[in-house]
């Protein structure tokens, strides 16, 4: 069994223990053993990053750009192999895995350019004879804590801007899927960046994550994950004076209006509710459908769902892979029961199933669930499930649809299916989400533009694109007497 160690100060370092990485498509398949670090490993990694910071932060933009470009080139060259690993450990299909790896490579390439474009401002002072310069500088050592559902893209979209703008990094990936993060660390390590600039410490969130959040040597924490953990991190960072950025859950609405193109509305709803096993923070889970189109929409969506093949993530013909873990599967199934107990009606799927493609081995397979006759106040429409489970709310008209869409503590992504320019325009302006989609699935975003939400979904500056500099730099205002 291959052992995978932590990367601390440029050295592969064994943990106190190791944990197996299990394939959710085939529970007998152990991908490898991955180190489990402890708080002392975090201390060593933060010290190494702090020691590397003075040289890295002043290394010059060409050196940093070249390093990021090299990392991006290798990721892209190995997208098939790494995409297969990603599908094997996380359970999204091989095609989705390859797509995610390619995205990670593109992100590194993008930030290779961004570090050359970092600019400032020069202003006259209100006091004659003085000049004012506003510049951006790196913040120091950043702690990055990432979830299991995008095991390479989310680490990439935090690591690349952190390094581009001259920071040093300690990454703690999700314990459930350390393989992709380890492969990324290996690529970064071999790119030739100096020891200590990038460190990987694997292990449980309650140990490694908390040690990072509490560590006095960490200047900032960027976290993606659940609301509960995120809020605890924000409170601790406020207490310790750390900069913090949180991307958390969603309960994303997909509005379907009477005037929608039915085929298009059904396809984008199926895609955003169920593909990637519904395990995307931008997946839609609330379908808000107006009266006249409602019967035809439900019938067509049921027919579309009947064609979905649930099976081994890496097998040909699989549309939807397994749920990531036993715990997540139990949560998904329990929400179907909660919804039924509250009066919703199960119109399709909803149970654990056998593997329909590939090896036929035991895995965490679930048939996507559609719940109809649900109302906005039900738990199924208020709490994030994070699985292939969608509920439908029937509404009178656009005005009611907008009210219901915004009636949530979350605000990550929201979609509308309509042929009306009037409603599309109004929805783009009045949706209380950070990202709005017109005639597109709520999931599926670009890497060169800001990503993030409002209300309970996000906290702090946006990630990705040009906007990433807001979190990964600090502003300095300098005055010079002419
Ligand atoms: P968790 O919040 O459970 O975990 C996220 C990360 O935090 C993991 O690395 C985890 O480690 C770590 N962690 C756990 N406990 C602590 C702690 N006490 N202190 C510090 N770190 C800790 O989320 P999941 O991994 O289950 O991911 C699913 C969630 O992520 C969903 O709610 C989803 O909506 C959200 N998400 C949000 C996105 C967005 O951009 N808005 C994108 C993708 C996902 P460990 O794995 O060891 O437990």
Coordinates of C-alpha atoms and ligand atoms in Angstrom, one line a residue:
X1 CA 0.0 0.0 0.0
X2 CA 1.5 3.3 -1.0
X3 CA 2.1 5.7 1.9
X4 CA 1.5 9.4 1.3
X5 CA 3.2 11.8 3.8
X6 CA 2.7 15.4 4.7
X7 CA 4.9 18.0 3.0
X8 CA 6.5 20.2 5.6
X9 CA 9.4 22.5 4.8
X10 CA 10.1 20.8 1.5
X11 CA 10.3 17.3 3.1
X12 CA 7.9 14.5 2.9
X13 CA 7.2 13.8 6.6
X14 CA 5.3 10.8 8.1
X15 CA 2.4 11.5 10.4
X16 CA 1.8 10.0 13.8
X17 CA -0.6 7.6 12.1
X18 CA -2.1 7.1 8.7
X19 CA -5.6 6.6 7.4
X20 CA -6.9 4.7 4.4
X21 CA -8.5 6.6 1.4
X22 CA -11.5 4.5 0.4
X23 CA -13.2 4.5 -3.0
X24 CA -16.9 5.2 -2.5
X25 CA -17.7 3.3 -5.7
X26 CA -16.1 0.2 -4.4
X27 CA -15.6 -0.1 -0.7
X28 CA -13.1 -2.9 -1.1
X29 CA -10.8 -0.6 -3.0
X30 CA -8.2 1.3 -0.8
X31 CA -6.5 4.0 -2.8
X32 CA -3.7 4.5 -0.4
X33 CA -2.7 5.4 3.1
X34 CA -2.4 9.1 3.9
X35 CA -0.6 10.7 6.9
X36 CA -2.6 12.0 9.8
X37 CA -0.7 14.9 11.3
X38 CA -1.0 16.6 14.6
X39 CA -0.7 20.1 16.1
X40 CA 3.1 19.8 16.3
X41 CA 3.1 19.3 12.6
X42 CA 1.1 22.4 12.1
X43 CA 3.7 24.3 14.3
X44 CA 6.5 23.0 12.2
X45 CA 4.7 23.8 8.9
X46 CA 3.8 27.4 10.0
X47 CA 7.4 28.0 11.2
X48 CA 8.7 26.8 7.8
X49 CA 6.2 29.0 6.0
X50 CA 7.1 32.0 8.1
X51 CA 10.9 31.4 7.5
X52 CA 10.2 31.2 3.7
X53 CA 8.0 34.3 3.6
X54 CA 10.6 37.1 3.5
X55 CA 12.4 35.6 0.4
X56 CA 9.2 34.5 -1.4
X57 CA 7.3 37.7 -0.8
X58 CA 10.1 39.7 -2.4
X59 CA 11.1 37.0 -5.0
X60 CA 9.8 39.1 -7.9
X61 CA 6.7 38.6 -10.0
X62 CA 8.4 36.8 -12.9
X63 CA 9.7 34.0 -10.6
X64 CA 6.3 33.6 -9.1
X65 CA 4.5 33.7 -12.4
X66 CA 6.9 31.1 -13.9
X67 CA 6.4 28.7 -10.9
X68 CA 2.5 29.0 -11.2
X69 CA 2.7 28.5 -14.9
X70 CA 4.8 25.4 -14.5
X71 CA 2.4 23.9 -12.0
X72 CA -0.6 24.6 -14.2
X73 CA 1.2 23.0 -17.2
X74 CA 1.8 19.7 -15.3
X75 CA -1.7 19.6 -14.0
X76 CA -3.1 20.0 -17.5
X77 CA -0.7 17.5 -18.9
X78 CA -1.9 14.9 -16.3
X79 CA -5.6 15.7 -16.3
X80 CA -6.7 12.2 -17.3
X81 CA -4.7 10.4 -14.7
X82 CA -5.5 12.9 -11.9
X83 CA -9.1 13.1 -13.0
X84 CA -9.3 9.3 -12.6
X85 CA -7.8 9.5 -9.1
X86 CA -10.3 12.3 -8.3
X87 CA -13.3 10.2 -9.5
X88 CA -11.9 7.2 -7.6
X89 CA -11.7 9.0 -4.3
X90 CA -14.6 11.4 -4.4
X91 CA -17.2 9.6 -6.6
X92 CA -17.9 12.2 -9.3
X93 CA -17.8 10.7 -12.8
X94 CA -14.4 10.4 -14.6
X95 CA -15.5 13.1 -17.1
X96 CA -16.3 15.4 -14.3
X97 CA -13.1 14.5 -12.5
X98 CA -11.0 15.3 -15.6
X99 CA -12.9 18.6 -16.0
X100 CA -12.2 19.5 -12.4
X101 CA -8.5 18.8 -12.8
X102 CA -8.3 20.8 -16.0
X103 CA -10.0 23.7 -14.1
X104 CA -7.3 23.5 -11.4
X105 CA -4.6 23.8 -14.2
X106 CA -6.4 26.7 -15.8
X107 CA -6.6 28.5 -12.4
X108 CA -2.8 28.2 -11.9
X109 CA -2.3 29.6 -15.4
X110 CA -4.7 32.4 -14.7
X111 CA -2.9 33.4 -11.5
X112 CA 0.5 33.1 -13.3
X113 CA -0.8 36.1 -15.3
X114 CA -2.5 37.8 -12.3
X115 CA 0.7 38.2 -10.3
X116 CA 2.0 40.2 -13.3
X117 CA -1.0 42.5 -13.3
X118 CA -1.2 43.4 -9.6
X119 CA -1.4 47.2 -9.6
X120 CA -1.8 50.1 -7.3
X121 CA -2.8 53.8 -7.4
X122 CA -1.0 57.1 -7.3
X123 CA -3.0 60.1 -6.1
X124 CA -2.2 63.7 -5.2
X125 CA -2.4 64.5 -1.5
X126 CA -4.9 67.0 -0.2
X127 CA -1.8 68.6 1.3
X128 CA 0.3 70.3 -1.4
X129 CA 3.7 68.9 -2.2
X130 CA 2.9 65.4 -1.0
X131 CA 2.4 62.3 -3.1
X132 CA 0.2 59.3 -2.1
X133 CA 0.8 55.7 -3.3
X134 CA -1.6 52.9 -2.6
X135 CA 0.0 49.4 -3.1
X136 CA -0.9 45.8 -2.3
X137 CA 1.4 43.6 -0.3
X138 CA 1.2 39.9 0.7
X139 CA -0.4 39.2 4.1
X140 CA 2.0 36.5 5.4
X141 CA 1.3 32.8 6.1
X142 CA -2.2 31.8 5.1
X143 CA -4.0 28.6 6.3
X144 CA -6.3 27.0 3.7
X145 CA -9.0 24.6 4.8
X146 CA -10.9 22.8 2.0
X147 CA -13.9 20.4 1.7
X148 CA -14.2 17.0 0.1
X149 CA -16.5 17.9 -2.9
X150 CA -13.9 19.6 -5.1
X151 CA -10.7 17.9 -3.9
X152 CA -8.4 19.7 -6.4
X153 CA -10.2 22.8 -7.8
X154 CA -10.9 24.3 -4.4
X155 CA -7.3 23.8 -3.1
X156 CA -6.2 25.3 -6.5
X157 CA -8.3 28.4 -6.3
X158 CA -7.0 29.2 -2.8
X159 CA -3.3 28.1 -3.3
X160 CA -2.8 29.8 -6.7
X161 CA -3.7 33.4 -5.6
X162 CA -2.1 33.0 -2.2
X163 CA 1.3 32.1 -3.9
X164 CA 0.8 34.6 -6.8
X165 CA 0.6 37.5 -4.5
X166 CA 3.6 36.4 -2.4
X167 CA 2.1 34.6 0.6
X168 CA 3.2 31.3 2.0
X169 CA 0.7 28.5 2.5
X170 CA -0.3 25.7 4.9
X171 CA -3.0 23.6 3.3
X172 CA -5.3 21.2 5.3
X173 CA -7.4 19.3 2.8
X174 CA -10.6 17.3 3.6
X175 CA -9.7 14.1 5.4
X176 CA -12.1 12.1 3.2
X177 CA -10.3 12.9 -0.1
X178 CA -6.6 13.6 0.6
X179 CA -5.4 11.9 -2.7
X180 CA -6.0 14.8 -5.1
X181 CA -4.5 17.4 -2.7
X182 CA -1.5 15.2 -2.1
X183 CA -0.9 14.9 -5.9
X184 CA -1.2 18.7 -6.2
X185 CA 1.3 19.1 -3.4
X186 CA 3.7 16.8 -5.2
X187 CA 3.4 18.9 -8.4
X188 CA 3.9 22.1 -6.4
X189 CA 6.9 20.6 -4.6
X190 CA 8.6 19.5 -7.8
X191 CA 8.0 22.8 -9.5
X192 CA 11.0 24.1 -7.7
X193 CA 9.4 26.6 -5.4
X194 CA 11.5 27.1 -2.3
X195 CA 11.1 24.8 0.7
X196 CA 8.5 26.1 3.2
X197 CA 6.6 28.2 0.7
X198 CA 3.9 25.6 0.4
X199 CA 3.1 23.0 3.1
X200 CA 0.5 20.2 3.2
X201 CA -0.7 18.9 6.6
X202 CA -3.3 16.2 6.4
X203 CA -5.4 14.9 9.2
X204 CA -8.7 15.6 11.0
X205 CA -10.3 19.1 10.9
X206 CA -10.8 19.2 14.6
X207 CA -7.0 18.7 15.1
X208 CA -5.3 20.2 12.1
X209 CA -7.9 22.8 11.1
X210 CA -8.3 24.0 14.7
X211 CA -4.5 24.2 15.2
X212 CA -4.3 26.4 12.1
X213 CA -7.1 28.7 13.1
X214 CA -5.6 29.1 16.6
X215 CA -2.0 29.5 15.5
X216 CA -0.5 32.9 16.1
X217 CA 1.8 32.6 13.1
X218 CA -1.1 32.4 10.7
X219 CA -2.2 35.8 9.3
X220 CA -5.4 34.6 7.5
X221 CA -7.7 31.6 7.0
X222 CA -9.6 30.8 3.8
X223 CA -12.2 28.1 4.5
X224 CA -14.7 26.3 2.3
X225 CA -17.1 23.9 4.0
X226 CA -20.2 23.7 6.2
X227 CA -21.9 26.6 7.9
X228 CA -21.4 25.2 11.4
X229 CA -17.7 24.8 11.1
X230 CA -17.3 28.1 9.2
X231 CA -19.0 30.1 11.8
X232 CA -16.8 28.7 14.5
X233 CA -13.7 29.5 12.4
X234 CA -15.0 33.1 11.9
X235 CA -15.5 33.6 15.7
X236 CA -12.0 32.2 16.5
X237 CA -10.4 34.4 13.8
X238 CA -12.1 37.5 15.1
X239 CA -10.8 36.7 18.5
X240 CA -7.3 36.1 17.3
X241 CA -7.3 39.1 14.9
X242 CA -6.9 37.0 11.7
X243 CA -8.3 37.9 8.3
X244 CA -10.9 35.3 7.3
X245 CA -12.8 34.3 4.2
X246 CA -15.6 31.7 4.3
X247 CA -17.5 29.9 1.5
X248 CA -20.2 27.7 2.9
X249 CA -23.5 26.1 2.1
X250 CA -26.3 26.8 -0.2
X251 CA -30.0 26.1 -0.7
X252 CA -30.0 27.3 -4.2
X253 CA -33.3 28.0 -6.0
X254 CA -34.1 27.2 -9.6
X255 CA -37.2 29.1 -10.7
X256 CA -39.1 27.7 -13.7
X257 CA -41.7 30.1 -15.2
X258 CA -44.7 29.3 -17.4
X259 CA -43.0 30.8 -20.4
X260 CA -39.8 28.7 -20.0
X261 CA -38.6 26.4 -22.8
X262 CA -39.7 23.1 -21.2
X263 CA -37.0 20.9 -22.6
X264 CA -34.3 23.3 -21.6
X265 CA -35.8 23.9 -18.1
X266 CA -35.9 20.1 -17.4
X267 CA -32.4 19.5 -18.6
X268 CA -30.8 22.3 -16.6
X269 CA -32.8 21.3 -13.5
X270 CA -31.7 17.7 -13.8
X271 CA -28.1 18.8 -14.3
X272 CA -27.9 21.2 -11.4
X273 CA -29.9 19.1 -8.9
X274 CA -28.5 15.7 -9.5
X275 CA -25.2 15.6 -11.5
X276 CA -22.1 15.4 -9.4
X277 CA -24.5 13.5 -7.1
X278 CA -25.9 16.9 -6.0
X279 CA -22.6 17.4 -4.0
X280 CA -21.9 20.9 -5.3
X281 CA -22.4 24.0 -3.1
X282 CA -24.0 25.6 -6.2
X283 CA -26.3 22.6 -6.9
X284 CA -30.0 23.6 -6.9
X285 CA -32.1 21.8 -4.5
X286 CA -35.3 23.9 -4.6
X287 CA -37.3 23.9 -7.8
X288 CA -39.8 26.7 -7.7
X289 CA -42.3 26.2 -10.5
X290 CA -45.2 28.3 -11.6
X291 CA -48.7 26.9 -11.9
X292 CA -49.3 26.4 -15.7
X293 CA -46.0 24.7 -16.5
X294 CA -46.0 22.6 -13.3
X295 CA -47.7 19.4 -14.5
X296 CA -45.7 19.2 -17.7
X297 CA -42.5 20.0 -16.0
X298 CA -42.9 17.3 -13.3
X299 CA -43.8 14.7 -15.9
X300 CA -40.8 15.6 -18.1
X301 CA -38.4 15.7 -15.2
X302 CA -39.5 12.3 -14.0
X303 CA -38.9 10.9 -17.5
X304 CA -35.5 12.5 -17.6
X305 CA -34.6 11.1 -14.2
X306 CA -35.6 7.6 -15.2
X307 CA -32.8 7.7 -17.8
X308 CA -30.1 8.6 -15.2
X309 CA -27.6 5.8 -14.7
X310 CA -26.2 5.6 -11.2
X311 CA -23.0 3.6 -11.0
X312 CA -19.2 3.3 -10.6
X313 CA -17.8 6.8 -11.0
X314 CA -15.1 5.5 -13.4
X315 CA -17.2 3.2 -15.6
X316 CA -18.4 4.1 -19.0
X317 CA -22.0 5.1 -19.1
X318 CA -22.3 6.4 -15.6
X319 CA -24.2 9.6 -15.3
X320 CA -24.0 9.9 -11.5
X321 CA -21.5 8.3 -9.2
X322 CA -21.9 7.3 -5.6
X323 CA -22.5 9.5 -2.6
X324 CA -19.1 10.3 -1.0
X325 CA -19.5 8.5 2.3
X326 CA -21.7 6.4 4.6
X327 CA -22.4 9.5 6.8
X328 CA -23.4 11.6 3.8
X329 CA -25.6 8.8 2.3
X330 CA -27.4 8.5 5.7
X331 CA -28.0 12.2 5.7
X332 CA -29.4 12.2 2.2
X333 CA -31.7 9.3 2.8
X334 CA -32.9 10.8 6.2
X335 CA -33.8 14.1 4.5
X336 CA -36.1 12.1 2.1
X337 CA -37.8 10.7 5.2
X338 CA -38.0 14.0 6.9
X339 CA -39.6 15.6 3.8
X340 CA -42.2 12.8 3.5
X341 CA -43.0 13.1 7.2
X342 CA -43.6 16.8 6.7
X343 CA -46.1 16.1 3.8
X344 CA -44.0 16.2 0.7
X345 CA -44.6 13.4 -1.8
X346 CA -41.7 11.3 -3.2
X347 CA -42.2 11.4 -7.0
X348 CA -39.0 9.7 -8.1
X349 CA -36.0 7.8 -6.7
X350 CA -34.9 8.4 -3.2
X351 CA -33.5 5.0 -2.1
X352 CA -30.2 3.3 -1.8
X353 CA -29.5 1.3 -5.0
X354 CA -27.0 -1.2 -6.4
X355 CA -24.3 -0.1 -8.8
X356 CA -25.8 0.0 -12.3
X357 CA -22.5 0.3 -14.3
X358 CA -19.0 -1.0 -13.9
X359 CA -17.9 -3.5 -11.4
X360 CA -21.1 -3.9 -9.5
X361 CA -19.2 -3.7 -6.3
X362 CA -20.7 -2.3 -3.1
X363 CA -20.7 1.5 -2.9
X364 CA -22.7 4.4 -1.5
X365 CA -25.2 4.5 -4.4
X366 CA -28.4 6.5 -4.2
X367 CA -31.1 7.0 -6.8
X368 CA -31.7 10.8 -7.2
X369 CA -34.8 11.9 -5.3
X370 CA -37.6 14.2 -6.4
X371 CA -40.0 15.5 -3.8
X372 CA -43.2 17.3 -4.9
X373 CA -46.0 19.1 -3.1
X374 CA -43.4 20.7 -0.7
X375 CA -43.8 24.1 0.9
X376 CA -41.3 26.8 1.6
X377 CA -41.3 26.3 5.4
X378 CA -40.4 22.6 5.3
X379 CA -37.0 21.5 6.5
X380 CA -36.3 20.0 3.1
X381 CA -36.5 23.6 1.7
X382 CA -34.6 25.3 4.4
X383 CA -31.6 23.0 5.3
X384 CA -28.8 22.0 3.0
X385 CA -28.9 18.3 2.2
X386 CA -25.8 18.2 0.0
X387 CA -26.9 15.1 -2.0
X388 CA -29.0 14.2 -5.1
X389 CA -32.3 15.4 -3.5
X390 CA -34.5 18.1 -5.0
X391 CA -37.9 19.4 -3.8
X392 CA -40.5 21.2 -5.8
X393 CA -42.5 24.2 -4.6
X394 CA -45.5 25.2 -6.7
X395 CA -46.1 29.0 -7.0
X396 CA -48.7 31.2 -8.7
X397 CA -46.5 33.6 -10.6
X398 CA -43.1 35.2 -11.0
X399 CA -43.6 37.5 -8.0
X400 CA -44.3 34.6 -5.7
X401 CA -41.4 32.7 -7.2
X402 CA -39.0 35.5 -6.4
X403 CA -40.2 35.8 -2.8
X404 CA -39.8 32.0 -2.3
X405 CA -36.4 32.0 -4.0
X406 CA -35.1 34.7 -1.6
X407 CA -36.8 33.1 1.4
X408 CA -33.7 31.3 2.7
X409 CA -30.8 32.0 5.0
X410 CA -28.4 31.1 2.1
X411 CA -27.5 33.1 -1.0
X412 CA -24.9 31.4 -3.1
X413 CA -26.4 30.8 -6.5
X414 CA -29.9 31.2 -8.0
X415 CA -31.3 30.3 -11.4
X416 CA -34.3 31.2 -13.6
X417 CA -35.7 29.5 -16.6
X418 CA -37.7 31.9 -18.7
X419 CA -38.0 33.3 -22.2
X420 CA -39.1 36.7 -20.8
X421 CA -36.4 39.4 -20.9
X422 CA -38.5 41.3 -18.3
X423 CA -38.5 38.6 -15.7
X424 CA -34.8 37.6 -16.4
X425 CA -33.7 41.2 -16.0
X426 CA -35.8 41.6 -12.8
X427 CA -34.5 38.3 -11.3
X428 CA -30.9 39.2 -12.0
X429 CA -31.4 42.5 -10.1
X430 CA -33.5 41.2 -7.2
X431 CA -32.2 37.7 -6.5
X432 CA -30.4 37.8 -3.1
X433 CA -27.7 35.4 -4.3
X434 CA -24.1 36.1 -5.1
X435 CA -24.4 34.3 -8.5
X436 CA -27.4 34.4 -10.8
X437 CA -28.0 32.2 -13.8
X438 CA -30.5 32.7 -16.6
X439 CA -31.4 29.6 -18.6
X440 CA -28.3 27.9 -17.2
X441 CA -27.9 25.4 -14.3
X442 CA -27.1 27.0 -10.9
X443 CA -23.9 25.0 -10.9
X444 CA -21.1 25.7 -13.5
X445 CA -19.0 28.8 -13.2
X446 CA -16.0 30.4 -14.8
X447 CA -12.6 30.7 -13.1
X448 CA -11.7 34.2 -14.1
X449 CA -14.7 36.0 -12.5
X450 CA -15.7 36.3 -8.8
X451 CA -17.2 33.3 -7.0
X452 CA -19.2 33.6 -3.8
X453 CA -22.5 34.3 -2.1
X454 CA -24.4 36.4 0.3
X455 CA -26.2 35.9 3.6
X456 CA -25.3 32.6 5.3
X457 CA -23.4 31.3 2.3
X458 CA -20.3 33.4 2.4
X459 CA -18.3 35.8 4.6
X460 CA -15.5 38.0 3.6
X461 CA -14.1 39.0 0.2
X462 CA -14.9 37.0 -3.0
X463 CA -12.7 34.2 -4.3
X464 CA -11.4 33.8 -7.8
X465 CA -10.7 36.1 -10.7
X466 CA -9.3 39.5 -10.2
X467 CA -11.3 39.8 -6.9
X468 CA -9.1 37.2 -5.2
X469 CA -6.4 39.9 -4.5
X470 CA -8.7 41.5 -2.0
X471 CA -8.2 38.6 0.4
X472 CA -4.7 37.6 -0.4
X473 CA -3.2 41.1 -0.2
X474 CA -3.2 43.9 2.3
X475 CA -3.3 47.5 1.2
X476 CA -0.6 50.0 2.1
X477 CA -0.9 53.8 1.8
X478 CA 2.5 55.6 1.5
X479 CA 3.0 59.4 1.7
X480 CA 6.1 61.1 0.2
X481 CA 7.1 64.7 0.6
X482 CA 8.1 65.8 -2.9
Ligands
LIG1 P1 -16.9 20.6 6.7 O1 -17.2 21.9 7.2 O2 -17.2 19.4 7.5 O3 -15.3 20.5 6.4 C1 -14.6 21.4 5.6 C2 -13.2 21.4 6.1 O4 -13.1 21.9 7.4 C3 -12.5 20.0 6.1 O5 -11.2 20.1 5.7 C4 -12.6 19.7 7.5 O6 -11.7 18.7 7.9 C5 -12.4 21.0 8.2 N1 -12.8 21.1 9.6 C6 -13.8 20.3 10.2 N2 -13.9 20.7 11.5 C7 -13.1 21.7 11.7 C8 -12.8 22.6 12.8 N3 -13.4 22.4 13.9 N4 -11.9 23.5 12.6 C9 -11.2 23.7 11.4 N5 -11.5 22.9 10.3 C10 -12.4 22.0 10.5 O7 -17.5 20.5 5.2 P2 -17.5 19.3 4.2 O8 -16.1 18.8 4.0 O9 -18.4 18.3 4.7 O10 -18.0 19.9 2.9 C11 -19.3 20.1 2.6 C12 -19.7 21.5 2.8 O11 -18.9 22.4 2.1 C13 -21.2 21.8 2.4 O12 -21.9 22.5 3.4 C14 -21.0 22.6 1.1 O13 -22.1 23.5 0.9 C15 -19.8 23.4 1.5 N6 -19.1 23.8 0.2 C16 -19.2 25.2 -0.1 C17 -18.7 25.7 -1.2 C18 -18.7 27.1 -1.5 O14 -17.9 27.6 -2.2 N7 -19.7 27.9 -0.9 C19 -18.0 24.8 -2.2 C20 -18.0 23.4 -1.8 C21 -18.5 23.0 -0.6 P3 -12.1 17.1 7.9 O15 -12.3 16.8 6.5 O16 -11.0 16.4 8.5 O17 -13.4 17.0 8.7

